[in-house]
């Protein structure tokens, strides 16, 4: 998940259809199984800073390209690379016969990965994604038949039985959003695991796991009450890592799911 | 890839036995119930909670809790610590609602923790731009709560509303443009159905104001400028157009009197701070106490402590309200130890000056006239070469909260008998850049100067006792019905004094500057005291 996961990347790994020879893959990429480990907000910022110094004179400060230098727009889907590893390779090796020269050999791999992360982070503009669904139709389903607001907040309105979706488009790509709707159990963040706690006096409290540590557990129950237990006050507790969100695979048609995905993907800070 | 991981933990027999010895009780109380305006109005009567920055609407910072008292305070021990991940001087005063504590973190984040353990429920992380304009650290002093919503100021001059149960962002409004030098650091004040809040930025040539917002929507309901402008005859207290960059920031939390329906709020220095040549006149309403009508924000009266200030002596102190016996009559007063080294008791019905006396070393005024206006010592304005004046730029006190105990009848303030060399400089205003017109410097090591907590009789301004502090304090003060006074110092002590006499009863070295005010609360009948030092929030209680 996150900003660097292009949704077809999984297929690339599974299918094993590498568009470049294995020997070209830098050592770090091999070690980590092509996963970019430098994918946090800090990496984006450091990548952006390095980009500004080394790359912006051709690609522009906004990375949107520059006709004079012939450097392409990097905020849209790239034409020469379709994976993090591919972008890494371009930066490391340059593009032969063009002004796109490799970065200096003494630039360490992590710094290159930060550039990769930064470039990946640019490509979340919904305008760059050709999504089949309709944002307006998705919004109507969300508040209407889907009744998603009974569990989710968007823009400060809605329930507390699911994550706030006001900016979900920034953290989930369209493929992931689709999976969220049809197979909610695929990824369940620990915050949304459920815990059933039985106190020494037999009282049972069930809720979502806001925090758990060696000595204590903190929950929010379905009525949004907050509870804090010390483990020594409990007889037992049960932790379920399944999602409490229903699957919508049967509820909605393929195109309705597309509409919801388009709507969810449009939810970001600016809107 | 369906995951069905079910974890069943049966705790060991040994643990169960010990658990049975100690019956399960406390944590079965689900926290918390909505904080209505009635609860805020009567905050003093639910001392188990600390519902707002200054404890209650009169900002006395007095708690009716007395489980911890003069006889057992020496038994205090650390119960838990919460480390704020950003290293800075924490200035936060947490609030506690029914066993949940809300702590603001530098730069503009909030966490909700279990008040008994300090363990986290949720955290809100505010996105900030990189080009902030801030004068004095990446700080935040606390949240306000109404219903189930928290309100927080942010360094990019926004006001945000958060769901207190989840930390979800409900709304986020820009109060002012940070690029012009505005920022926000103080806890807002809830007044009836409004969120009242001020701005910082007095070193950037802003024009200060106090705003009220709709808690449900973030819509602005009124704005009162702290600097008189066109249409207000008091604009004549500014030469030419100097009011436009007149400062008067409002960066500390005010107080409210429900009977008079007045909000009391202090205002900061005029801009530029140290060069008054281009802003001749009294510079209203900089360095003043303002009484605002809570419904429409209109200024009902003002009291200017330092007319035409050229020493950066903001009247950014928390106004303390109490009804005290003054010359044989019960009077509704406001108590104010000002950065300019004078203590004032003011009639808060009309702003009339009742008492005024220096409470710390000062060399700039011969005294106050019958209206409380200072009679200046000639030749004390900053010069290009520099001139030594007391108090220093930081002042005889500053924003750190004073306290009043209705039990002792005393007003308490952290006082500094310092001096500094003040310089002036010619400076042009450029939007978004510092606009101060000078500065200051210490001429001797700071250890040379004297500091103390001073206890004053508000009906006379006389100092009843003082507790010396070496080298200095920038901490707030709280007192309790246990006759205790809690405060801290810049060298990292947290301590308790007897509020009646100033006698030292307990101290602990926390190892980093105490730059916040203490607060106290209880959960399930057990009293705690919390203080931030360095970037750590620490909670103390009696030994089990």
PDB file of N, CA, C and O in Angstrom, chain B residues 303 326 344-346 351-356 367-375:
ATOM      1  N   UNK B 303      -8.383  48.413  29.134  1.00  0.00           N
ATOM      2  CA  UNK B 303      -7.447  49.028  30.077  1.00  0.00           C
ATOM      3  C   UNK B 303      -6.054  48.819  29.491  1.00  0.00           C
ATOM      4  O   UNK B 303      -5.598  47.698  29.339  1.00  0.00           O
ATOM      5  N   UNK B 326     -12.658  44.446  48.638  1.00  0.00           N
ATOM      6  CA  UNK B 326     -11.776  45.578  48.383  1.00  0.00           C
ATOM      7  C   UNK B 326     -12.372  46.802  49.072  1.00  0.00           C
ATOM      8  O   UNK B 326     -13.509  47.185  48.785  1.00  0.00           O
ATOM      9  N   UNK B 344      -1.761  44.753  38.857  1.00  0.00           N
ATOM     10  CA  UNK B 344      -2.987  45.555  38.789  1.00  0.00           C
ATOM     11  C   UNK B 344      -4.182  44.762  39.306  1.00  0.00           C
ATOM     12  O   UNK B 344      -4.326  43.581  39.002  1.00  0.00           O
ATOM     13  N   UNK B 345      -5.042  45.408  40.074  1.00  0.00           N
ATOM     14  CA  UNK B 345      -6.384  44.883  40.311  1.00  0.00           C
ATOM     15  C   UNK B 345      -7.341  45.853  39.647  1.00  0.00           C
ATOM     16  O   UNK B 345      -7.287  47.069  39.890  1.00  0.00           O
ATOM     17  N   UNK B 346      -8.192  45.306  38.781  1.00  0.00           N
ATOM     18  CA  UNK B 346      -9.083  46.143  37.977  1.00  0.00           C
ATOM     19  C   UNK B 346     -10.517  45.699  38.233  1.00  0.00           C
ATOM     20  O   UNK B 346     -10.785  44.505  38.383  1.00  0.00           O
ATOM     21  N   UNK B 351     -13.731  48.255  34.052  1.00  0.00           N
ATOM     22  CA  UNK B 351     -12.339  48.526  33.708  1.00  0.00           C
ATOM     23  C   UNK B 351     -11.679  49.545  34.624  1.00  0.00           C
ATOM     24  O   UNK B 351     -10.559  49.972  34.367  1.00  0.00           O
ATOM     25  N   UNK B 352     -12.373  49.960  35.690  1.00  0.00           N
ATOM     26  CA  UNK B 352     -11.774  50.949  36.594  1.00  0.00           C
ATOM     27  C   UNK B 352     -10.546  50.381  37.296  1.00  0.00           C
ATOM     28  O   UNK B 352     -10.538  49.233  37.734  1.00  0.00           O
ATOM     29  N   UNK B 353      -9.564  51.240  37.427  1.00  0.00           N
ATOM     30  CA  UNK B 353      -8.307  50.876  38.068  1.00  0.00           C
ATOM     31  C   UNK B 353      -8.475  50.937  39.579  1.00  0.00           C
ATOM     32  O   UNK B 353      -8.895  51.953  40.127  1.00  0.00           O
ATOM     33  N   UNK B 354      -8.150  49.838  40.283  1.00  0.00           N
ATOM     34  CA  UNK B 354      -8.293  49.840  41.748  1.00  0.00           C
ATOM     35  C   UNK B 354      -6.935  49.834  42.445  1.00  0.00           C
ATOM     36  O   UNK B 354      -6.682  50.631  43.337  1.00  0.00           O
ATOM     37  N   UNK B 355      -6.059  48.905  42.044  1.00  0.00           N
ATOM     38  CA  UNK B 355      -4.775  48.741  42.719  1.00  0.00           C
ATOM     39  C   UNK B 355      -3.675  48.627  41.668  1.00  0.00           C
ATOM     40  O   UNK B 355      -3.890  48.000  40.634  1.00  0.00           O
ATOM     41  N   UNK B 356      -2.523  49.210  41.926  1.00  0.00           N
ATOM     42  CA  UNK B 356      -1.395  49.034  41.022  1.00  0.00           C
ATOM     43  C   UNK B 356      -0.094  49.259  41.750  1.00  0.00           C
ATOM     44  O   UNK B 356       0.068  50.257  42.454  1.00  0.00           O
ATOM     45  N   UNK B 367       5.869  55.429  38.696  1.00  0.00           N
ATOM     46  CA  UNK B 367       4.697  54.877  39.382  1.00  0.00           C
ATOM     47  C   UNK B 367       3.519  54.938  38.443  1.00  0.00           C
ATOM     48  O   UNK B 367       3.698  55.142  37.236  1.00  0.00           O
ATOM     49  N   UNK B 368       2.308  54.737  38.999  1.00  0.00           N
ATOM     50  CA  UNK B 368       1.089  54.806  38.191  1.00  0.00           C
ATOM     51  C   UNK B 368       0.262  55.979  38.682  1.00  0.00           C
ATOM     52  O   UNK B 368       0.247  56.271  39.878  1.00  0.00           O
ATOM     53  N   UNK B 369      -0.432  56.652  37.766  1.00  0.00           N
ATOM     54  CA  UNK B 369      -1.298  57.747  38.216  1.00  0.00           C
ATOM     55  C   UNK B 369      -2.629  57.180  38.708  1.00  0.00           C
ATOM     56  O   UNK B 369      -2.816  55.961  38.750  1.00  0.00           O
ATOM     57  N   UNK B 370      -3.579  58.057  39.046  1.00  0.00           N
ATOM     58  CA  UNK B 370      -4.807  57.565  39.686  1.00  0.00           C
ATOM     59  C   UNK B 370      -5.667  56.719  38.742  1.00  0.00           C
ATOM     60  O   UNK B 370      -6.554  56.000  39.170  1.00  0.00           O
ATOM     61  N   UNK B 371      -5.363  56.790  37.435  1.00  0.00           N
ATOM     62  CA  UNK B 371      -6.081  55.941  36.487  1.00  0.00           C
ATOM     63  C   UNK B 371      -5.298  54.689  36.114  1.00  0.00           C
ATOM     64  O   UNK B 371      -5.706  53.943  35.232  1.00  0.00           O
ATOM     65  N   UNK B 372      -4.153  54.519  36.751  1.00  0.00           N
ATOM     66  CA  UNK B 372      -3.343  53.340  36.467  1.00  0.00           C
ATOM     67  C   UNK B 372      -2.404  53.525  35.286  1.00  0.00           C
ATOM     68  O   UNK B 372      -1.739  52.584  34.865  1.00  0.00           O
ATOM     69  N   UNK B 373      -2.326  54.747  34.776  1.00  0.00           N
ATOM     70  CA  UNK B 373      -1.439  55.011  33.645  1.00  0.00           C
ATOM     71  C   UNK B 373      -0.030  55.236  34.181  1.00  0.00           C
ATOM     72  O   UNK B 373       0.166  55.940  35.160  1.00  0.00           O
ATOM     73  N   UNK B 374       0.965  54.626  33.545  1.00  0.00           N
ATOM     74  CA  UNK B 374       2.316  54.767  34.082  1.00  0.00           C
ATOM     75  C   UNK B 374       2.848  56.196  33.924  1.00  0.00           C
ATOM     76  O   UNK B 374       2.567  56.866  32.938  1.00  0.00           O
ATOM     77  N   UNK B 375       3.599  56.619  34.937  1.00  0.00           N
ATOM     78  CA  UNK B 375       4.305  57.894  34.845  1.00  0.00           C
ATOM     79  C   UNK B 375       5.735  57.524  34.480  1.00  0.00           C
ATOM     80  O   UNK B 375       6.480  56.960  35.298  1.00  0.00           O
TER      81      UNK B 375
END
